[in-house]
JSON list of C-alpha atoms in Angstrom, two decimals:
[
{"chain": "A", "resi": 15, "resn": "MET", "atom": "CA", "xyz": [-0.02, 0.01, 0.00]},
{"chain": "A", "resi": 16, "resn": "LYS", "atom": "CA", "xyz": [2.72, 2.45, 0.98]},
{"chain": "A", "resi": 17, "resn": "GLY", "atom": "CA", "xyz": [4.84, 1.57, -2.09]},
{"chain": "A", "resi": 18, "resn": "GLU", "atom": "CA", "xyz": [1.88, 2.10, -4.42]},
{"chain": "A", "resi": 19, "resn": "VAL", "atom": "CA", "xyz": [1.35, 5.61, -3.04]},
{"chain": "A", "resi": 20, "resn": "LEU", "atom": "CA", "xyz": [5.01, 6.44, -3.55]},
{"chain": "A", "resi": 21, "resn": "VAL", "atom": "CA", "xyz": [4.95, 5.16, -7.15]},
{"chain": "A", "resi": 22, "resn": "LEU", "atom": "CA", "xyz": [1.77, 7.12, -7.90]},
{"chain": "A", "resi": 23, "resn": "THR", "atom": "CA", "xyz": [3.27, 10.26, -6.29]},
{"chain": "A", "resi": 24, "resn": "GLY", "atom": "CA", "xyz": [6.43, 9.85, -8.38]},
{"chain": "A", "resi": 25, "resn": "MET", "atom": "CA", "xyz": [4.46, 9.48, -11.59]},
{"chain": "A", "resi": 26, "resn": "VAL", "atom": "CA", "xyz": [2.35, 12.56, -10.82]},
{"chain": "A", "resi": 27, "resn": "LEU", "atom": "CA", "xyz": [5.51, 14.60, -10.11]},
{"chain": "A", "resi": 28, "resn": "ILE", "atom": "CA", "xyz": [7.16, 13.46, -13.37]},
{"chain": "A", "resi": 29, "resn": "PHE", "atom": "CA", "xyz": [4.00, 14.29, -15.36]},
{"chain": "A", "resi": 30, "resn": "THR", "atom": "CA", "xyz": [3.75, 17.71, -13.63]},
{"chain": "A", "resi": 31, "resn": "GLY", "atom": "CA", "xyz": [7.42, 18.40, -14.48]},
{"chain": "A", "resi": 32, "resn": "PHE", "atom": "CA", "xyz": [6.88, 17.59, -18.14]},
{"chain": "A", "resi": 33, "resn": "LEU", "atom": "CA", "xyz": [3.79, 19.77, -18.23]},
{"chain": "A", "resi": 34, "resn": "LEU", "atom": "CA", "xyz": [5.65, 22.70, -16.63]},
{"chain": "A", "resi": 35, "resn": "VAL", "atom": "CA", "xyz": [8.56, 22.43, -19.10]},
{"chain": "A", "resi": 36, "resn": "PHE", "atom": "CA", "xyz": [6.11, 22.26, -22.02]},
{"chain": "A", "resi": 37, "resn": "LEU", "atom": "CA", "xyz": [4.15, 25.28, -20.81]},
{"chain": "A", "resi": 38, "resn": "GLY", "atom": "CA", "xyz": [7.33, 27.25, -20.16]},
{"chain": "A", "resi": 39, "resn": "THR", "atom": "CA", "xyz": [8.54, 26.50, -23.68]},
{"chain": "A", "resi": 40, "resn": "LEU", "atom": "CA", "xyz": [5.24, 27.70, -25.17]},
{"chain": "A", "resi": 41, "resn": "MET", "atom": "CA", "xyz": [5.26, 30.88, -23.12]},
{"chain": "A", "resi": 42, "resn": "SER", "atom": "CA", "xyz": [8.84, 31.85, -23.94]},
{"chain": "A", "resi": 43, "resn": "ALA", "atom": "CA", "xyz": [8.69, 30.88, -27.62]},
{"chain": "A", "resi": 44, "resn": "SER", "atom": "CA", "xyz": [6.72, 33.96, -28.62]},
{"chain": "A", "resi": 45, "resn": "THR", "atom": "CA", "xyz": [9.05, 36.50, -26.94]},
{"chain": "A", "resi": 46, "resn": "ALA", "atom": "CA", "xyz": [12.54, 35.00, -27.12]},
{"chain": "A", "resi": 47, "resn": "GLU", "atom": "CA", "xyz": [15.17, 35.31, -29.83]},
{"chain": "A", "resi": 48, "resn": "VAL", "atom": "CA", "xyz": [16.91, 32.09, -30.72]},
{"chain": "A", "resi": 49, "resn": "GLU", "atom": "CA", "xyz": [20.63, 32.05, -31.28]},
{"chain": "A", "resi": 50, "resn": "GLY", "atom": "CA", "xyz": [22.87, 29.08, -31.75]},
{"chain": "A", "resi": 51, "resn": "GLY", "atom": "CA", "xyz": [26.23, 27.99, -33.01]},
{"chain": "A", "resi": 52, "resn": "GLY", "atom": "CA", "xyz": [29.26, 25.90, -32.36]},
{"chain": "A", "resi": 53, "resn": "VAL", "atom": "CA", "xyz": [32.91, 25.21, -33.05]},
{"chain": "A", "resi": 54, "resn": "ILE", "atom": "CA", "xyz": [34.29, 21.99, -34.57]},
{"chain": "A", "resi": 55, "resn": "MET", "atom": "CA", "xyz": [38.07, 21.53, -34.23]},
{"chain": "A", "resi": 56, "resn": "ILE", "atom": "CA", "xyz": [39.55, 19.18, -36.83]},
{"chain": "A", "resi": 57, "resn": "GLY", "atom": "CA", "xyz": [43.17, 19.05, -35.78]},
{"chain": "A", "resi": 58, "resn": "PRO", "atom": "CA", "xyz": [44.34, 22.64, -35.69]},
{"chain": "A", "resi": 59, "resn": "ILE", "atom": "CA", "xyz": [41.62, 23.89, -38.07]},
{"chain": "A", "resi": 60, "resn": "PRO", "atom": "CA", "xyz": [38.58, 25.45, -36.44]},
{"chain": "A", "resi": 61, "resn": "ILE", "atom": "CA", "xyz": [35.18, 25.43, -38.16]},
{"chain": "A", "resi": 62, "resn": "VAL", "atom": "CA", "xyz": [32.88, 28.03, -36.60]},
{"chain": "A", "resi": 63, "resn": "PHE", "atom": "CA", "xyz": [29.18, 28.35, -37.40]},
{"chain": "A", "resi": 64, "resn": "GLY", "atom": "CA", "xyz": [26.13, 30.04, -35.92]},
{"chain": "A", "resi": 65, "resn": "THR", "atom": "CA", "xyz": [24.40, 33.35, -35.35]},
{"chain": "A", "resi": 66, "resn": "GLY", "atom": "CA", "xyz": [24.77, 36.12, -32.83]},
{"chain": "A", "resi": 67, "resn": "ARG", "atom": "CA", "xyz": [27.55, 37.64, -30.74]},
{"chain": "A", "resi": 68, "resn": "GLY", "atom": "CA", "xyz": [28.58, 34.32, -29.22]},
{"chain": "A", "resi": 69, "resn": "VAL", "atom": "CA", "xyz": [29.99, 33.20, -32.59]},
{"chain": "A", "resi": 70, "resn": "ILE", "atom": "CA", "xyz": [32.60, 35.95, -32.50]},
{"chain": "A", "resi": 71, "resn": "ILE", "atom": "CA", "xyz": [33.74, 34.80, -29.06]},
{"chain": "A", "resi": 72, "resn": "ALA", "atom": "CA", "xyz": [33.83, 31.18, -30.24]},
{"chain": "A", "resi": 73, "resn": "MET", "atom": "CA", "xyz": [35.85, 32.17, -33.31]},
{"chain": "A", "resi": 74, "resn": "VAL", "atom": "CA", "xyz": [38.43, 34.02, -31.21]},
{"chain": "A", "resi": 75, "resn": "LEU", "atom": "CA", "xyz": [38.73, 31.12, -28.79]},
{"chain": "A", "resi": 76, "resn": "ALA", "atom": "CA", "xyz": [39.10, 28.68, -31.69]},
{"chain": "A", "resi": 77, "resn": "VAL", "atom": "CA", "xyz": [41.89, 30.71, -33.24]},
{"chain": "A", "resi": 78, "resn": "LEU", "atom": "CA", "xyz": [43.65, 30.93, -29.88]},
{"chain": "A", "resi": 79, "resn": "LEU", "atom": "CA", "xyz": [43.38, 27.16, -29.43]},
{"chain": "A", "resi": 80, "resn": "MET", "atom": "CA", "xyz": [44.77, 26.65, -32.91]},
{"chain": "A", "resi": 81, "resn": "VAL", "atom": "CA", "xyz": [47.75, 28.90, -32.24]},
{"chain": "A", "resi": 82, "resn": "LEU", "atom": "CA", "xyz": [48.40, 27.18, -28.88]},
{"chain": "A", "resi": 83, "resn": "TRP", "atom": "CA", "xyz": [48.19, 23.79, -30.57]},
{"chain": "A", "resi": 84, "resn": "ILE", "atom": "CA", "xyz": [50.73, 24.82, -33.24]},
{"chain": "A", "resi": 85, "resn": "ILE", "atom": "CA", "xyz": [53.09, 26.32, -30.65]},
{"chain": "A", "resi": 86, "resn": "GLY", "atom": "CA", "xyz": [52.83, 23.15, -28.57]},
{"chain": "A", "resi": 87, "resn": "ALA", "atom": "CA", "xyz": [53.51, 20.98, -31.58]},
{"chain": "A", "resi": 88, "resn": "LEU", "atom": "CA", "xyz": [56.58, 23.02, -32.56]},
{"chain": "A", "resi": 89, "resn": "LEU", "atom": "CA", "xyz": [58.00, 23.07, -29.02]},
{"chain": "A", "resi": 90, "resn": "GLY", "atom": "CA", "xyz": [57.42, 19.34, -28.71]},
{"chain": "A", "resi": 91, "resn": "ARG", "atom": "CA", "xyz": [59.58, 18.68, -31.81]},
{"chain": "A", "resi": 92, "resn": "GLY", "atom": "CA", "xyz": [62.42, 20.90, -30.65]},
{"chain": "A", "resi": 93, "resn": "GLY", "atom": "CA", "xyz": [63.28, 18.66, -27.69]},
{"chain": "A", "resi": 94, "resn": "SER", "atom": "CA", "xyz": [64.03, 15.55, -29.80]}
]
């Protein structure tokens, strides 16, 4: 009896959580701007894509990572 109540309570809480997330998505969809993007590093070559101001930051970070990777590769060869 006690276990059944706990299972039912858990299921109700999960359903309520899904419902709240769904309603929150519907309410914010009409007023929010959507931006997205990403960086793919293939070896030392960055591929940056997306929209918005965050892409500029991602591009700068990708170039810095590329330069650090090249410097590390060159310093690693010098010790041999």
